[in-house]
Coordinates of C-alpha atoms in Angstrom, one line a residue:
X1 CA -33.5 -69.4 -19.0
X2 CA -31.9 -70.5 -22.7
X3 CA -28.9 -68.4 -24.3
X4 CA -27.3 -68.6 -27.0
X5 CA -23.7 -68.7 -27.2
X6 CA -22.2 -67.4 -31.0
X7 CA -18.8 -67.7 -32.1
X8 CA -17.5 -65.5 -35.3
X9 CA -16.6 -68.0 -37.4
X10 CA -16.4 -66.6 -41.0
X11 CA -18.6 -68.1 -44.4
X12 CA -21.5 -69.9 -44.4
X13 CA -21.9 -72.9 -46.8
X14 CA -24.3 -75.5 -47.5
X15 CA -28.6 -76.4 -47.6
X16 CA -30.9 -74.7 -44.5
X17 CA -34.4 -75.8 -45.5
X18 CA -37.0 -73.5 -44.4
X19 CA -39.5 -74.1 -42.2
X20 CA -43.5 -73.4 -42.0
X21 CA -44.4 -69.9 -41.7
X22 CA -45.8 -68.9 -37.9
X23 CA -47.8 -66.0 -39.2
X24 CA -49.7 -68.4 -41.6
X25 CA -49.9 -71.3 -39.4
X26 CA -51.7 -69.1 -36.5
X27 CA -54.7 -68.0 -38.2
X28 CA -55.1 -71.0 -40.4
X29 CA -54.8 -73.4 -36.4
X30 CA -57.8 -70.9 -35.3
X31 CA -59.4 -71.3 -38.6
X32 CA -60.4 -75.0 -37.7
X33 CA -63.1 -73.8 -35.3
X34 CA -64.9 -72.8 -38.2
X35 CA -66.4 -76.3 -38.4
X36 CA -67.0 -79.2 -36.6
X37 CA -65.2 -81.6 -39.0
X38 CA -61.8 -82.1 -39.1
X39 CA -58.5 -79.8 -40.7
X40 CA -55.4 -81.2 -41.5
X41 CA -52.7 -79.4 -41.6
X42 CA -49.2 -80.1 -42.8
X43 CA -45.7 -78.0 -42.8
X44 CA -46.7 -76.5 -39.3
X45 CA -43.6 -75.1 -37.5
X46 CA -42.7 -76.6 -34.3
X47 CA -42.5 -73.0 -32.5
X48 CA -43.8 -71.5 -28.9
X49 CA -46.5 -69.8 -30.9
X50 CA -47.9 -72.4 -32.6
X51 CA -48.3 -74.4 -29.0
X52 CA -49.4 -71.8 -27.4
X53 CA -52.1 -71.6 -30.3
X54 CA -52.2 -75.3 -29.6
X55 CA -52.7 -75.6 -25.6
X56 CA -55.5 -72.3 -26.1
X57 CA -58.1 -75.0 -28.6
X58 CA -57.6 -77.6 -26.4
X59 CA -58.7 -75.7 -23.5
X60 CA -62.0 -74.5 -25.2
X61 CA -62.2 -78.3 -25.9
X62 CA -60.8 -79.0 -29.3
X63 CA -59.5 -82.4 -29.9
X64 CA -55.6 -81.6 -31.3
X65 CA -53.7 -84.9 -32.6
X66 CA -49.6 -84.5 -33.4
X67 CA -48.4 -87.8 -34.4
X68 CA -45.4 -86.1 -36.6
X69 CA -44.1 -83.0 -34.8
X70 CA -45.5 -80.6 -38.2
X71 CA -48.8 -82.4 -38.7
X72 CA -51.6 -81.3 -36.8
X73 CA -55.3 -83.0 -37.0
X74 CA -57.8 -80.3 -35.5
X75 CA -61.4 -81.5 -34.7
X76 CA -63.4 -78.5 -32.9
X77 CA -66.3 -80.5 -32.9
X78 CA -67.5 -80.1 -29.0
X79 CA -66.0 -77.0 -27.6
X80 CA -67.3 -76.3 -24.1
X81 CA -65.6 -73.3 -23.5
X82 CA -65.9 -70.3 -25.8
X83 CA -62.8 -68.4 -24.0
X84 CA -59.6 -67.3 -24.4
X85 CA -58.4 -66.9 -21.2
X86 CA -55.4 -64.0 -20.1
X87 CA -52.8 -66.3 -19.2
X88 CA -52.6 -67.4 -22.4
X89 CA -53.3 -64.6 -24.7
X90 CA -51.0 -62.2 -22.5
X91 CA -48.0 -64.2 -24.1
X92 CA -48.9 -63.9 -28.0
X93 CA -51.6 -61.3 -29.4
X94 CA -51.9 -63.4 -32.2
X95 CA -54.7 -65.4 -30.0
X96 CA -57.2 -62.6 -30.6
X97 CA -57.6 -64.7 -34.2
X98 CA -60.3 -66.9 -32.3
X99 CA -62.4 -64.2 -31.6
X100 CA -64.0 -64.0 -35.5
X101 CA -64.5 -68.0 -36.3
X102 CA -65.7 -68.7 -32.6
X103 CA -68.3 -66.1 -32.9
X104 CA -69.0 -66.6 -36.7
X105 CA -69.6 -70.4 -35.8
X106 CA -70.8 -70.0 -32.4
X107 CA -72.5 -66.7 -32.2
X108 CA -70.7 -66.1 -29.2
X109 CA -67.0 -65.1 -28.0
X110 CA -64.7 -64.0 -24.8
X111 CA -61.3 -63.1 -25.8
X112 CA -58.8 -61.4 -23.7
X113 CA -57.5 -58.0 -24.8
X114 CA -53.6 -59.5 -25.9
X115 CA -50.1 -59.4 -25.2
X116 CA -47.1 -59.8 -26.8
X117 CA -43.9 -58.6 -28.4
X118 CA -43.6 -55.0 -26.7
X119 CA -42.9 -53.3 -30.6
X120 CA -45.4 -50.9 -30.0
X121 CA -49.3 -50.5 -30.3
X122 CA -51.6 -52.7 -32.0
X123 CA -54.9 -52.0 -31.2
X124 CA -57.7 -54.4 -32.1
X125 CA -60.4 -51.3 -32.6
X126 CA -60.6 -52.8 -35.8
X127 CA -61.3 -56.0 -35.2
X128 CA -64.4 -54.3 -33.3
X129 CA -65.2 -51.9 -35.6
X130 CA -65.7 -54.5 -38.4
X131 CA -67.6 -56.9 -36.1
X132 CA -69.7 -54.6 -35.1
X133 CA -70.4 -53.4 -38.6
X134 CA -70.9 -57.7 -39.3
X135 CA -74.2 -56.8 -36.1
X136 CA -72.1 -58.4 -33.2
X137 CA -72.9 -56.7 -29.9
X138 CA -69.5 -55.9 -28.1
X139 CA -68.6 -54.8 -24.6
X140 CA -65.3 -54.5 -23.4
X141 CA -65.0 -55.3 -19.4
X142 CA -62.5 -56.5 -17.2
X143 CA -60.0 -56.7 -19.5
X144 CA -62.2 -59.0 -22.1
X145 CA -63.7 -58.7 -25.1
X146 CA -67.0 -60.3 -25.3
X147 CA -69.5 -61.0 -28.6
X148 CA -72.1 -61.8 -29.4
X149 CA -73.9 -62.1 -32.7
X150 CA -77.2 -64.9 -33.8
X151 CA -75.9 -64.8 -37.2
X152 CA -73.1 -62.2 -38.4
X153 CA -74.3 -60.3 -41.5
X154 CA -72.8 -59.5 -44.4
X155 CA -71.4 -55.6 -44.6
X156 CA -68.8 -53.7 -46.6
X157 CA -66.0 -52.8 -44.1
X158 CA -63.5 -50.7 -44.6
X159 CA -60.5 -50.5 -42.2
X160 CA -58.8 -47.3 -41.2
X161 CA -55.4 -48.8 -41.6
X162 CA -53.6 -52.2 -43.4
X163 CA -54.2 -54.8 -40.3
X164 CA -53.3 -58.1 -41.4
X165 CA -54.3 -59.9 -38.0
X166 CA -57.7 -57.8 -38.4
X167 CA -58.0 -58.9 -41.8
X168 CA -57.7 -62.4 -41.0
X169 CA -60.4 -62.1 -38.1
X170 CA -62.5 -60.4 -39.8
X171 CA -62.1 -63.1 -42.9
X172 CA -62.6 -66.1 -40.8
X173 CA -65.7 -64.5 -39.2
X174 CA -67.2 -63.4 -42.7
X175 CA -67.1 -66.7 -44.4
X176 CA -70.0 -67.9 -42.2
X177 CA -72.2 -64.5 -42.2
X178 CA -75.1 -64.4 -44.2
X179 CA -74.9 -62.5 -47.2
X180 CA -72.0 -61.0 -49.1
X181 CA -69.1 -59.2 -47.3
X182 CA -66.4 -57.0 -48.7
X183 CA -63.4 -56.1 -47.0
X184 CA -61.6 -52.9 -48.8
X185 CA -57.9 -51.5 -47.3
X186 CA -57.6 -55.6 -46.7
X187 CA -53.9 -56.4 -46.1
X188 CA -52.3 -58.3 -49.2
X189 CA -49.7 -60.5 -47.5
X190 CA -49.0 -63.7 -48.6
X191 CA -50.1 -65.5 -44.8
X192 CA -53.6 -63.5 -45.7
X193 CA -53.9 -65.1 -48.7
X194 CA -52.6 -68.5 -47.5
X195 CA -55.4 -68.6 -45.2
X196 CA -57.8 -67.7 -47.6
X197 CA -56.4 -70.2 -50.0
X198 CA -57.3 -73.0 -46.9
X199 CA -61.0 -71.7 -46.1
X200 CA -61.5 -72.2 -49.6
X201 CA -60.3 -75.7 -49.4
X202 CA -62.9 -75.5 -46.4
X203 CA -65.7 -74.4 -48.6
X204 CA -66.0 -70.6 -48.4
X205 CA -66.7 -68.4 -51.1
X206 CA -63.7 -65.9 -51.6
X207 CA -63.0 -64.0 -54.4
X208 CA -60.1 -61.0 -54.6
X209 CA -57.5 -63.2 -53.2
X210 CA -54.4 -62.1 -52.9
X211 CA -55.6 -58.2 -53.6
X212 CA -56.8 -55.4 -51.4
X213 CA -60.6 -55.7 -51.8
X214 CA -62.1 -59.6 -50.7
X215 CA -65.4 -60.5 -51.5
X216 CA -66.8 -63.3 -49.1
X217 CA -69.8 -64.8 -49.9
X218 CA -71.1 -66.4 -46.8
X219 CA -71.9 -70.2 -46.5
X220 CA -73.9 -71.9 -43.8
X221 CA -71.3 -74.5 -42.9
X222 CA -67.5 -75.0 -44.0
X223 CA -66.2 -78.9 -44.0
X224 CA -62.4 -80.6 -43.1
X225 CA -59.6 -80.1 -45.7
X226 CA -56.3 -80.8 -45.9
X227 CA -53.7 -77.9 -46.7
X228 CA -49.8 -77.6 -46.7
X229 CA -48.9 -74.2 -44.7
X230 CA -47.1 -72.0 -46.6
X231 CA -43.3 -71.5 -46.3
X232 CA -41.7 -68.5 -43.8
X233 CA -40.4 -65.6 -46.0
X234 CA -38.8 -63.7 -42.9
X235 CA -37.2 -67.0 -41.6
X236 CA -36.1 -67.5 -45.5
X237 CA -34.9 -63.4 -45.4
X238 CA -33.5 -63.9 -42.8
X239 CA -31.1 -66.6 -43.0
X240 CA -30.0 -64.5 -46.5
X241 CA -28.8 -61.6 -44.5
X242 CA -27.0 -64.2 -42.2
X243 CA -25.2 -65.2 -45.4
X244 CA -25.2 -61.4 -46.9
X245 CA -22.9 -60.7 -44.1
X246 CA -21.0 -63.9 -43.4
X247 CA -20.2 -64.4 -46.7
X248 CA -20.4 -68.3 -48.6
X249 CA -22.5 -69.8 -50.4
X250 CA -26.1 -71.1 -48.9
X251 CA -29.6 -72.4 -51.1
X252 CA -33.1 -72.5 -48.7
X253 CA -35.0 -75.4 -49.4
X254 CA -38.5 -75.4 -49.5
X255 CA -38.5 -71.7 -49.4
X256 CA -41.3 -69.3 -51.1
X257 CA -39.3 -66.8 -53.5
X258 CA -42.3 -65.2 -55.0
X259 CA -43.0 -63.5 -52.0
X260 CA -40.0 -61.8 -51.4
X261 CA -39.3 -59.5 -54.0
X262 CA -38.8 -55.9 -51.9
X263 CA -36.0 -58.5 -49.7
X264 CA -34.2 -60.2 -52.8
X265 CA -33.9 -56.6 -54.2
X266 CA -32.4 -54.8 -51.2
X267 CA -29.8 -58.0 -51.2
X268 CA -29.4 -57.5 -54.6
X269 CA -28.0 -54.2 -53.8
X270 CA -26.1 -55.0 -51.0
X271 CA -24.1 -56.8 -53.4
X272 CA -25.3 -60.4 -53.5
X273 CA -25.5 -62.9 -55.9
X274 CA -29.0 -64.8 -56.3
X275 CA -30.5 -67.6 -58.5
X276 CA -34.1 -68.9 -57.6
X277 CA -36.5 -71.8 -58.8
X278 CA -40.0 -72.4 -57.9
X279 CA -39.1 -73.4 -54.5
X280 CA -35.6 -72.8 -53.8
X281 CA -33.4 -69.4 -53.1
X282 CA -29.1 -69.7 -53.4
X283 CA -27.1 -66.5 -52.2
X284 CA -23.5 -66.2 -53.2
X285 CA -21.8 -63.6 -51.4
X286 CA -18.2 -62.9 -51.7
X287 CA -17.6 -59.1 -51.0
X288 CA -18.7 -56.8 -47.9
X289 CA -22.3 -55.9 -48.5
X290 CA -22.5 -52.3 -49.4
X291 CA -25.1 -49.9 -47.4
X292 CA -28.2 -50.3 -48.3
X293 CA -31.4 -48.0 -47.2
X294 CA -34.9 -49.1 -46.7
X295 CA -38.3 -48.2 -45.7
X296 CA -41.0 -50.5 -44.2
X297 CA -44.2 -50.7 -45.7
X298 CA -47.4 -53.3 -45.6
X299 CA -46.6 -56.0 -48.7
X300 CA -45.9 -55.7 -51.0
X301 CA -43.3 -53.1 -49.8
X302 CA -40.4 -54.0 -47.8
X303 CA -41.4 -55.6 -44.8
X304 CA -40.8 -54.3 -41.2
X305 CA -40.6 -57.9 -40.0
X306 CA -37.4 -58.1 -41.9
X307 CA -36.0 -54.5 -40.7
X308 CA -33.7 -55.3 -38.0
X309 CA -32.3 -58.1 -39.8
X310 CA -31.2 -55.7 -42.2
X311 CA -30.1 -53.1 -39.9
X312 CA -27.8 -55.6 -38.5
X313 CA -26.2 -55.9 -42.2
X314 CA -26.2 -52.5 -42.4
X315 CA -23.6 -52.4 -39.4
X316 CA -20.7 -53.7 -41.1
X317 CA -21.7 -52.7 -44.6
X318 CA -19.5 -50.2 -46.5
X319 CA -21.2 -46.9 -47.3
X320 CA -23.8 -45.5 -45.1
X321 CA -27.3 -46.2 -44.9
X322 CA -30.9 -44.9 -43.7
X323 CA -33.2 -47.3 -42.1
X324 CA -36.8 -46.0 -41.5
X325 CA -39.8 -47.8 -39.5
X326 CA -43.6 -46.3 -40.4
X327 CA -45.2 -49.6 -39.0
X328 CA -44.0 -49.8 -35.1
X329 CA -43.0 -47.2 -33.4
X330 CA -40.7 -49.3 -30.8
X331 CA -39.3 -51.3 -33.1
X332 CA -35.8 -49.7 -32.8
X333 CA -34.8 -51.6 -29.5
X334 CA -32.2 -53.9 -30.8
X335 CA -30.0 -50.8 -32.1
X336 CA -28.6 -50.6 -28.0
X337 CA -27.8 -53.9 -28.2
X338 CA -26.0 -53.4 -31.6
X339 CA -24.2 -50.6 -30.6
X340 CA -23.0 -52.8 -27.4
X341 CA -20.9 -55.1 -30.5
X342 CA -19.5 -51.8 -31.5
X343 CA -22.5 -50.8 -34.5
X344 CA -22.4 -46.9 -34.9
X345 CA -26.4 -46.2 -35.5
X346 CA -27.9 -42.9 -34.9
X347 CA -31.8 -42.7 -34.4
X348 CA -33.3 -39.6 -35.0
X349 CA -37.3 -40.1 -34.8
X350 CA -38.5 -43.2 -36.6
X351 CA -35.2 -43.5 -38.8
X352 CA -31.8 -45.1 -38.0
X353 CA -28.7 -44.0 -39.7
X354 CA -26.3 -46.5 -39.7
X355 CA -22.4 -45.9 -40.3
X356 CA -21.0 -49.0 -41.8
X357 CA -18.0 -50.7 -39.6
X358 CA -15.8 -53.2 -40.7
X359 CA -15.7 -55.1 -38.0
X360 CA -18.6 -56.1 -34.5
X361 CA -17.1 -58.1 -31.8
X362 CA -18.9 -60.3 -29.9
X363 CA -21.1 -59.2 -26.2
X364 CA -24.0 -60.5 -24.2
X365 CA -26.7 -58.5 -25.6
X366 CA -29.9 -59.1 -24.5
X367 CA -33.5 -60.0 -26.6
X368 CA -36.2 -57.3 -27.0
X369 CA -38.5 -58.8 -29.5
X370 CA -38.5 -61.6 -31.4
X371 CA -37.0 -60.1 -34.4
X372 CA -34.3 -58.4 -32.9
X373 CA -33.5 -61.6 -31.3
X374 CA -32.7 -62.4 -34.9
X375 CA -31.1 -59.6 -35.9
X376 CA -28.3 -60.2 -32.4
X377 CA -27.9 -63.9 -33.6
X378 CA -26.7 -63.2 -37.2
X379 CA -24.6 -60.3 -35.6
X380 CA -23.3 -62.9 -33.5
X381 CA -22.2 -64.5 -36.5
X382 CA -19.4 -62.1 -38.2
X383 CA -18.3 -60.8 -34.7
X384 CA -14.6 -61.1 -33.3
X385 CA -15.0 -63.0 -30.0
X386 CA -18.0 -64.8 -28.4
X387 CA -21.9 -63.3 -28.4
X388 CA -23.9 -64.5 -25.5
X389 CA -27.7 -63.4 -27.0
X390 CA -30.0 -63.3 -23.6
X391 CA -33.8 -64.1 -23.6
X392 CA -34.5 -66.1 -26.5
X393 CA -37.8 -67.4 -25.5
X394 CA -38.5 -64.2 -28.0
X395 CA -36.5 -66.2 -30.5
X396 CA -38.5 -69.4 -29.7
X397 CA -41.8 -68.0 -30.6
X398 CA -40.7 -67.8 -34.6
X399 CA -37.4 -70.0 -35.5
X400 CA -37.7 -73.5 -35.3
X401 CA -34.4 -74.7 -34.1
X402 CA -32.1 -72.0 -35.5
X403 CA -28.9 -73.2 -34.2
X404 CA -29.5 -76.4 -35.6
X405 CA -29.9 -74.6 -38.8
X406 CA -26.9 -72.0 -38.9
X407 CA -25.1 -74.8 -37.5
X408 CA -25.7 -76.8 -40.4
X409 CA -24.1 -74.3 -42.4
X410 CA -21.4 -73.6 -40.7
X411 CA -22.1 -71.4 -37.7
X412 CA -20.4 -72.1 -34.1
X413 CA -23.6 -71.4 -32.3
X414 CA -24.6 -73.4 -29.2
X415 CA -27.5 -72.9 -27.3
X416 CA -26.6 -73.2 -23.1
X417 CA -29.5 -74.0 -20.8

């Protein structure tokens, strides 16, 4: 199994450029079963997720072509297989996101109830509930969720909480109902509205974009398109609170600034220096990072994919600093591994006060979830000594080639078979 070996090493410097976003690129891969023609798609990141997403259409019969390593051609013209099968959906929930186009297009589904990251519940009631309110018949048995619907019909569906994964099901399957569907309490991230912006490319009929109320008005087919995923804010946020704490002077390429405010104001007041463009971000950091506190909220709040990450510039900030998580309720495992580099975090309930230190030094911590994998690895970064970060396959699922990257900037970071 893969680990990654991280020397301190002091300031970063140079050009990362940012990679497709694996939360967009998911539900927009599933979104090609929608029709029988075919979707290009471009700026895909080469991640575990996205082959995973990959390997599951191809086994329901889906013809995937990936000449260039971030292109995919999807043709879903002749599936014979209308299942997602437990031994692949057990690795990455996001593979529930077949169940609303398969059954939308096919009037029939069998998804396994999913897996991954172990962050805490995340039920797919409403996934269900809005089917079911869209006249599928559902029955959940031996561990599968089947559905079946003629035609799904238009509804008005209202979610009990922000879901963006039930969002996006629920979007993909509506666009092919007949009559008009509105989804109220819809979640307003920017990977929603990317993968409304490519259905419409598709021919739906979506209006609300980008808000909390979408109006779909179904259409009796959708056709190929082409469409340009969008770019990863949490790898982009990331890599800022790798430079936040390192110190140096770093610009993200291809990066999506417009859809990180809450991050870019939290830096900000941590202390750092930022100029953005339409497509670029440059972080000039040449003090400690004072304490900063935060609470995660759905977007446009500050998002809880980006928490840990911060928590681990909290560590060696100056000041001290409150931390608090309303979206997972186990998404506090990497402070352990923090506090093995010498962090001083409390955790009392869902919030994490954090003591600022001047100094980590380097461990073997181990991988919880993919973004505390992140979180370790920029640690890793500004500690004295050597960090050996365990079990990144978690890593895997959501940076493309991050050692490559850090390294490009200046980071001693080596992954060891």
């Amino acid at each position: 199994m893969d680990k990654l070996n991280i020397t301190g090493n002091g300031p970063l410097n140079g050009q990362i450029r940012i990679s497709g976003a694996k939360n967009a690129a998911l539900p927009i891969l599933c979104a090609a079963l929608l029709t029988p023609e075919t979707l290009r798609l471009t700026n895909v990141p080469q991640l575990k997720d996205v082959h995973t997403i990959q390997k599951l259409l191809q086994g329901m019969g889906a013809r995937v072509m990936t000449d260039n390593v971030h292109e995919f051609e999807l043709t879903c013209a002749h599936l014979d297989k209308l299942e997602a099968p437990y031994e692949l959906v057990k690795t990455m929930r996001a593979s529930i996101l077949v169940l609303g186009p398969m059954l939308a297009r096919f009037g029939e589904a069998r998804v396994s109830l999913p897996g991954g990251c172990a962050i805490g519940q995340r039920p797919v009631e409403q996934h269900i509930k809005g089917l079911e309110a869209m006249g599928a018949t559902i029955t959940i048995e031996h561990g599968y969720i089947h559905a079946r619907a003629p035609r799904l019909q238009g509804a008005r569906i209202v979610t009990d909480m922000v879901t963006v994964t039930g969002t996006e099901n629920l979007l993909m399957a509506a666009v092919l109902a007949e009559g008009t569907t509105i989804l109220e309490n819809a979640a307003q991230e920017p990977e929603v509205t990317d993968l409304a912006e490519c259905l419409v490319k598709m021919g739906a009929k979506i209006s609300g974009i980008g808000t909390n109320t979408l109006t779909i008005e179904g259409v009796e087919r959708l056709h190929g398109a082409e469409h340009a995923v969008m770019a990863d804010r949490i790898e982009t946020g990331t890599f800022l609170c790798a430079v936040a704490m390192a110190g140096g002077d770093v610009t993200l390429t291809h990066a999506r600034p417009d859809t990180l405010d809450a991050v870019l104001d939290k830096l900000k007041e941590a202390g750092a220096e930022l100029s953005c463009g339409d497509d670029w971000i440059r972080i000039v950091m040449k003090q400690r990072p004072k304490a900063v506190s935060l609470r995660t909220a759905p977007y446009p709040a500050f998002p809880t994919d980006m928490q840990a990450q911060f928590m681990a510039m909290n560590t060696i900030a100056e000041g001290t600093s409150k931390v608090t998580e309303t979206i997972f309720e186990n998404r506090f495992m990497h402070v352990s591994e923090l506090c093995r580099m010498g962090a001083n975090i409390e955790v009392e309930g869902n919030t994490a006060i954090i003591q600022g230190v001047e100094r980590l030094s380097g461990a073997t911590v181990m991988a919880t979830d993919l973004r505390a994998s992140a979180s370790l690895v920029i640690a890793g970064l500004i500690a004295d000594g050597v960090t050996t970060v365990d079990r990144i396959y978690h890593l895997d699922r959501g940076y493309e080639h991050i050692e490559a990257k850090l390294g490009g900037v200046g980071g001693l970071i080596e992954r060891v078979k």
